[in-house]
Coordinates of C-alpha atoms in Angstrom, one line a residue:
M29 CA -35.3 -13.5 -18.2
V30 CA -32.7 -11.9 -15.6
S31 CA -32.2 -14.0 -12.6
M32 CA -33.4 -12.6 -9.0
D33 CA -30.3 -14.9 -7.5
F34 CA -27.4 -13.2 -5.5
F35 CA -24.8 -15.6 -4.5
T36 CA -23.0 -14.6 -1.3
D37 CA -20.5 -15.8 1.5
W38 CA -21.5 -15.9 4.7
E39 CA -18.8 -15.3 7.3
G40 CA -17.4 -11.9 6.5
P41 CA -20.3 -10.5 4.3
W42 CA -23.1 -11.0 6.8
V43 CA -21.7 -12.0 10.0
T44 CA -18.2 -11.0 11.9
T45 CA -18.1 -14.3 13.6
D46 CA -15.4 -16.6 12.5
F47 CA -17.3 -20.0 13.8
A48 CA -13.7 -22.1 13.5
L49 CA -11.6 -19.4 15.5
E50 CA -14.7 -19.6 18.2
I51 CA -14.4 -23.7 18.1
S52 CA -10.6 -23.1 18.8
E53 CA -11.0 -20.9 21.7
V54 CA -13.1 -23.6 23.4
L55 CA -10.6 -26.0 22.4
G56 CA -8.1 -23.9 24.4
S57 CA -6.4 -21.5 21.7
K58 CA -7.3 -19.0 19.1
A59 CA -3.5 -19.0 18.3
F60 CA -4.2 -22.7 17.4
F61 CA -6.7 -21.9 14.5
E62 CA -4.5 -18.8 13.2
R63 CA -2.0 -21.3 12.5
L64 CA -4.0 -23.8 10.8
S65 CA -5.4 -20.8 8.9
Q66 CA -2.0 -19.5 8.0
Y67 CA -1.1 -23.1 6.9
D68 CA -4.2 -23.3 4.6
D69 CA -3.1 -20.2 2.8
Y70 CA 0.5 -21.8 2.3
L71 CA -1.0 -25.0 1.2
Y72 CA -3.3 -23.4 -1.3
F73 CA -1.4 -20.4 -2.3
V74 CA 2.3 -21.1 -2.2
E75 CA 2.9 -24.8 -2.3
R76 CA -0.2 -25.4 -4.5
R77 CA -0.7 -28.9 -2.9
K78 CA -2.3 -31.3 -5.4
G79 CA -6.3 -31.9 -4.4
Y80 CA -6.0 -29.1 -1.9
N81 CA -8.7 -26.4 -1.8
A82 CA -8.8 -22.9 -0.1
G83 CA -10.8 -23.3 2.8
D84 CA -9.7 -26.7 3.5
T85 CA -8.9 -25.4 6.8
L86 CA -12.1 -27.0 8.0
K87 CA -10.5 -30.3 7.1
L88 CA -7.6 -29.5 9.1
L89 CA -9.7 -28.4 12.3
A90 CA -12.3 -31.3 12.0
P91 CA -10.7 -34.2 13.5
F92 CA -9.8 -32.0 16.7
I93 CA -13.2 -31.0 17.2
C94 CA -14.2 -34.8 16.8
V95 CA -11.4 -35.9 19.3
M96 CA -12.0 -33.4 21.9
G97 CA -15.9 -34.3 22.1
L98 CA -17.5 -31.3 20.7
D99 CA -20.6 -32.8 19.3
S100 CA -23.4 -31.6 17.1
K101 CA -25.5 -30.4 19.6
K102 CA -22.7 -28.5 21.3
L103 CA -21.7 -26.7 18.1
K104 CA -25.2 -25.4 17.4
A105 CA -25.4 -24.0 20.9
L106 CA -22.1 -22.3 20.2
A107 CA -23.5 -21.1 16.7
E108 CA -26.3 -19.3 18.8
N109 CA -23.8 -16.7 19.7
V110 CA -23.4 -15.4 16.6
R111 CA -22.2 -12.0 15.8
F112 CA -23.5 -10.2 12.7
V113 CA -22.2 -7.3 10.6
R114 CA -24.0 -4.3 11.7
D115 CA -27.3 -3.9 9.9
A116 CA -27.4 -7.3 8.6
D117 CA -30.8 -8.2 9.6
A118 CA -32.4 -5.1 8.2
A119 CA -30.5 -5.2 5.0
M120 CA -31.1 -8.9 4.1
K121 CA -34.9 -8.4 5.2
I122 CA -35.1 -5.8 2.5
L123 CA -33.4 -7.9 0.0
L124 CA -35.5 -10.6 0.5
R125 CA -38.6 -9.0 -0.6
K126 CA -37.3 -9.0 -4.3
Y127 CA -34.1 -11.5 -4.4
K128 CA -33.2 -14.7 -3.4
P129 CA -30.0 -15.2 -1.7
V130 CA -27.7 -18.4 -2.3
V131 CA -25.5 -18.6 0.5
I132 CA -22.1 -20.6 0.0
S133 CA -20.0 -20.6 2.9
T134 CA -16.8 -22.7 4.1
S135 CA -18.6 -22.5 7.7
Y136 CA -19.8 -25.7 9.3
D137 CA -23.4 -26.5 8.2
Q138 CA -24.2 -26.3 12.1
F139 CA -23.2 -22.9 12.3
L140 CA -24.4 -21.7 8.8
K141 CA -27.9 -22.9 9.2
T142 CA -28.6 -21.7 12.9
S143 CA -26.9 -18.3 12.0
A144 CA -28.7 -17.6 8.9
G145 CA -32.2 -18.6 10.3
K146 CA -31.7 -15.5 12.6
I147 CA -32.3 -13.0 10.1
G148 CA -34.9 -14.8 7.8
I149 CA -32.7 -17.3 5.3
Q150 CA -34.2 -20.8 5.6
D151 CA -32.9 -22.4 2.4
R152 CA -30.1 -22.6 -0.4
L153 CA -27.5 -23.0 2.4
H154 CA -24.6 -24.3 1.3
G155 CA -21.8 -25.2 4.0
T156 CA -19.4 -27.7 4.9
R157 CA -20.7 -30.9 5.9
M158 CA -19.2 -32.8 9.1
D159 CA -20.9 -35.8 10.7
V160 CA -19.1 -34.7 14.0
D161 CA -21.1 -37.4 16.2
R162 CA -20.1 -40.6 14.0
L163 CA -16.5 -39.2 13.1
S164 CA -16.0 -38.8 16.9
E165 CA -16.0 -42.4 17.5
Y166 CA -12.7 -42.9 15.4
F167 CA -11.0 -41.5 18.5
D168 CA -10.1 -42.8 22.1
D169 CA -9.3 -41.2 25.6
R170 CA -5.8 -41.7 24.7
D171 CA -6.2 -39.7 21.4
R172 CA -7.8 -36.6 23.2
E173 CA -4.4 -36.5 25.5
V174 CA -2.6 -36.2 22.2
A175 CA -4.6 -34.0 20.7
S176 CA -4.7 -31.6 23.6
S177 CA -0.9 -31.4 23.5
L178 CA -0.7 -30.9 19.7
I179 CA -3.3 -28.0 20.4
E180 CA -0.8 -26.3 22.7
K181 CA 2.1 -27.0 20.9
I182 CA 0.7 -25.6 17.6
S183 CA -0.5 -22.5 19.3
K184 CA 3.3 -21.6 20.1
L185 CA 4.8 -22.2 16.6
P186 CA 5.9 -19.2 14.4
E187 CA 3.4 -17.5 12.2
I188 CA 3.2 -18.4 8.8
K189 CA 2.9 -14.8 6.7
V190 CA 2.2 -15.5 2.8
D191 CA 3.8 -12.6 0.7
V192 CA 0.8 -13.0 -1.9
E193 CA 2.9 -10.9 -4.7
N194 CA 5.7 -13.2 -4.7
R195 CA 3.9 -16.5 -3.4
T196 CA 6.7 -16.9 -0.8
V197 CA 6.7 -17.2 3.1
N198 CA 8.7 -16.0 6.1
E199 CA 11.9 -17.7 7.0
S200 CA 10.6 -18.7 10.3
A201 CA 7.7 -20.2 8.9
T202 CA 9.5 -23.3 8.0
R203 CA 9.4 -24.7 11.4
T204 CA 5.6 -24.4 11.6
I205 CA 5.1 -25.9 8.0
D206 CA 7.5 -28.6 8.8
F207 CA 5.6 -29.8 12.0
L208 CA 2.0 -29.5 10.1
N209 CA 3.4 -31.4 7.2
D210 CA 4.5 -34.4 9.8
L211 CA 1.2 -34.0 11.8
F212 CA -1.6 -34.0 8.7
W213 CA 0.5 -36.0 6.0
G214 CA 2.9 -38.3 8.1
N215 CA 2.5 -42.0 9.2
S216 CA 2.0 -42.0 13.0
D217 CA -1.3 -43.8 14.0
F218 CA -3.0 -40.4 14.9
S219 CA -2.0 -38.8 11.6
K220 CA -3.9 -41.5 9.9
K221 CA -6.9 -41.2 12.1
I222 CA -6.8 -37.6 11.2
R223 CA -6.8 -38.2 7.6
R224 CA -9.5 -40.6 7.9
V225 CA -11.7 -38.1 9.2
M226 CA -10.5 -35.2 6.8
G227 CA -11.5 -37.6 4.1
E228 CA -14.9 -37.5 5.4
V229 CA -15.6 -34.0 5.7
V230 CA -17.0 -32.1 2.6
V231 CA -15.8 -28.5 2.7
I232 CA -17.4 -25.9 0.5
G233 CA -14.4 -23.9 -0.2
G234 CA -12.4 -22.8 -3.2
R235 CA -13.2 -24.9 -6.2
K236 CA -16.4 -26.3 -4.5
K237 CA -17.8 -22.7 -4.0
L238 CA -17.7 -22.4 -7.7
E239 CA -19.2 -25.7 -8.4
T240 CA -22.1 -24.8 -6.2
L241 CA -22.8 -21.5 -7.9
L242 CA -22.7 -23.3 -11.4
A243 CA -25.2 -25.7 -10.2
Y244 CA -27.9 -22.7 -10.4
E245 CA -26.8 -22.6 -14.1
P246 CA -26.6 -18.5 -13.8
K247 CA -27.0 -16.9 -17.0
E248 CA -27.7 -13.0 -16.6
R249 CA -26.7 -10.4 -14.1
I250 CA -24.4 -12.6 -12.0
I251 CA -23.5 -11.2 -8.6
A252 CA -21.1 -12.8 -5.9
I253 CA -20.0 -11.4 -2.6
G254 CA -16.8 -12.6 -0.9
D255 CA -14.0 -11.4 1.2
S256 CA -11.4 -14.0 1.5
I257 CA -9.1 -16.9 0.0
S258 CA -11.8 -19.4 0.1
D259 CA -13.9 -17.0 -2.6
F260 CA -10.9 -16.8 -5.0
E261 CA -12.2 -19.2 -7.7
M262 CA -16.0 -18.0 -7.3
L263 CA -15.1 -14.5 -7.5
E264 CA -12.5 -15.0 -10.3
W265 CA -15.1 -16.6 -12.5
V266 CA -17.9 -14.4 -11.8
R267 CA -15.7 -11.1 -12.3
K268 CA -15.4 -12.2 -16.4
R269 CA -19.1 -12.7 -16.5
G270 CA -21.0 -10.5 -14.1
L271 CA -20.0 -8.5 -10.6
A272 CA -17.6 -9.7 -8.4
V273 CA -17.9 -8.0 -5.0
S274 CA -15.0 -7.8 -2.1
F275 CA -16.9 -6.6 1.2
N276 CA -14.0 -5.6 3.4
G277 CA -11.7 -8.2 1.3
N278 CA -8.0 -9.2 1.8
E279 CA -5.7 -9.3 -1.0
Y280 CA -7.0 -12.8 -2.1
A281 CA -10.5 -11.5 -2.5
L282 CA -9.5 -8.1 -4.1
M283 CA -7.3 -9.4 -6.7
N284 CA -10.3 -11.3 -8.2
S285 CA -13.3 -8.8 -7.6
S286 CA -14.4 -5.8 -9.9
L287 CA -15.8 -4.0 -6.9
A288 CA -14.4 -3.3 -3.6
V289 CA -16.9 -2.3 -0.7
I290 CA -15.1 -0.9 2.3
S291 CA -18.0 -0.7 5.0
N292 CA -19.0 -1.2 8.7
S293 CA -22.6 -1.6 7.5
A294 CA -24.3 -4.3 5.6
F295 CA -26.7 -1.7 3.7
S296 CA -23.4 -1.1 1.7
E297 CA -23.8 -4.4 0.0
A298 CA -27.4 -4.5 -0.3
A299 CA -27.1 -1.4 -1.9
V300 CA -25.0 -3.1 -4.8
V301 CA -27.1 -6.0 -4.8
D302 CA -30.1 -4.1 -5.4
A303 CA -28.8 -1.4 -8.2
Y304 CA -27.0 -4.3 -10.0
L305 CA -29.9 -6.9 -10.2
A306 CA -32.4 -4.2 -10.8
N307 CA -30.6 -2.3 -13.6
G308 CA -27.4 -4.1 -14.6
F309 CA -23.9 -2.3 -14.9
D310 CA -25.5 0.9 -15.9
G311 CA -27.6 0.7 -12.7
L312 CA -24.7 0.1 -10.6
K313 CA -22.6 3.0 -12.3
E314 CA -25.4 5.4 -11.7
F315 CA -25.7 4.3 -7.8
L316 CA -21.7 4.8 -7.5
K317 CA -22.0 8.2 -8.9
L318 CA -24.8 9.6 -7.2
F319 CA -23.5 7.9 -4.0
E320 CA -20.0 9.7 -4.6
D321 CA -22.1 12.9 -4.7
K322 CA -24.0 12.2 -1.8
K323 CA -27.3 12.8 -3.7
W324 CA -29.6 11.0 -1.3
D325 CA -33.1 11.8 -2.9
E326 CA -32.0 10.9 -6.2
L327 CA -30.4 7.5 -5.0
K328 CA -33.8 6.6 -3.7
D329 CA -34.8 6.3 -7.4
V330 CA -32.0 3.8 -7.9
V331 CA -31.9 1.5 -4.8
D332 CA -34.6 0.9 -1.9
E333 CA -35.3 3.7 0.2
E334 CA -34.5 2.3 3.5
I335 CA -31.4 1.0 1.9
V336 CA -30.4 4.6 1.1
E337 CA -31.3 5.7 4.8
G338 CA -29.1 3.0 6.2
L339 CA -26.3 4.2 4.1
K340 CA -26.4 7.9 5.1
C341 CA -25.5 6.3 8.7
S342 CA -22.5 4.3 7.6
E343 CA -19.1 4.6 6.9
T344 CA -18.6 3.4 3.0
E345 CA -16.6 3.7 0.5
Y346 CA -16.5 2.0 -3.2
Y347 CA -13.9 1.5 -5.7
L348 CA -14.3 0.0 -9.2
L349 CA -11.2 -2.2 -9.6
E350 CA -9.4 -2.0 -13.0
G351 CA -7.5 -4.6 -14.9
S352 CA -8.3 -8.6 -15.2
V353 CA -7.8 -11.4 -13.6
G354 CA -4.2 -12.7 -14.3
S355 CA -2.9 -9.4 -15.6
D356 CA -0.1 -7.6 -14.8
D357 CA -2.3 -4.5 -13.2
K358 CA -2.6 -5.0 -9.2
V359 CA -5.2 -3.4 -7.0
D360 CA -4.1 -0.2 -5.5
P361 CA -2.1 -0.9 -2.3
K362 CA -4.1 2.1 -0.6
I363 CA -7.4 0.1 -1.4
V364 CA -6.0 -3.1 -0.1
E365 CA -4.7 -1.2 3.1
K366 CA -8.4 0.5 3.6
S367 CA -10.2 -2.7 3.1
K368 CA -7.9 -4.7 5.5
R369 CA -8.1 -2.0 8.3
M370 CA -12.1 -1.9 8.0
R371 CA -11.9 -5.8 8.0
K372 CA -10.1 -5.8 11.0
L373 CA -12.4 -3.1 12.7
V374 CA -15.4 -5.1 11.7
R375 CA -14.5 -8.5 12.3
G376 CA -11.9 -7.9 15.3
D377 CA -9.5 -11.0 15.5
A378 CA -11.2 -12.8 12.7
G379 CA -10.2 -10.4 10.4
K380 CA -6.7 -11.6 10.5
L381 CA -7.2 -14.6 8.8
G382 CA -7.0 -15.3 5.1

């Protein structure tokens, strides 16, 4: 029996908000989280630190949330300001008539559950678990002063720019990496408290995303949607067995996907889910050909009519990605550039993050 599940990331494919970035703005600086996110890319992709997973940025951020007094109630209130990808509500409601989404997101549970409920998803939600109210008790007023100073200092450090092809970083990044290495892995009392909190935060990113997917024991017509480095392993595994979809993805997502979706509308990914789960790769290929030829009436025989109507009003491009994971084949730089350009257009500042 063909499964009616589809697996998807949340921030990027369905919401434009990067909740961690929003939290950082409340803490005083978006640049603070941008540096942590860049450091995350470095630790996972360049240094390949043992035991470190893509998306563990939320471990790095968690101690600052706790020490600065952002309790669970405040996080949920901040999550009420979620911004969705255009047409996300309508597209998801159409999919929910026939299929069962499994949302596997690096975002904190407080955000995931609050935002997903707004478009009708009540269960099968897997996000990062952080008992912020209990973990806040590890810190005192003096720690808060230290954290406030650190947020300001980190915000002013040089950017870490990762060369994905060569797995290297820019020369000026060394100062930032050294500073953050000392902070997170050093021997100061504050560093020890940081690691204590980090050790109790369960991040759903990297390998954990794949493990969550595998717990559903998918067998036929497996489809997963992602957009960033934290989706790396999940997309890589699915690509070998089903359909791995990059939605306005960056290099990390594209290099492990079988289909690139570049769009300003969630109808574009809903169409792919519907075509593939209903009729497999044959249905997907038929959809892509009809879409390319703009045969709207015939498309309605392949995917839901409402989805087709939504696609007509969108800016959407699809690209089947050749080659296999780990091969010498590389994603066409023009596709990478188009995808990243749309990513920034749709998500704003969040589109710059890995």
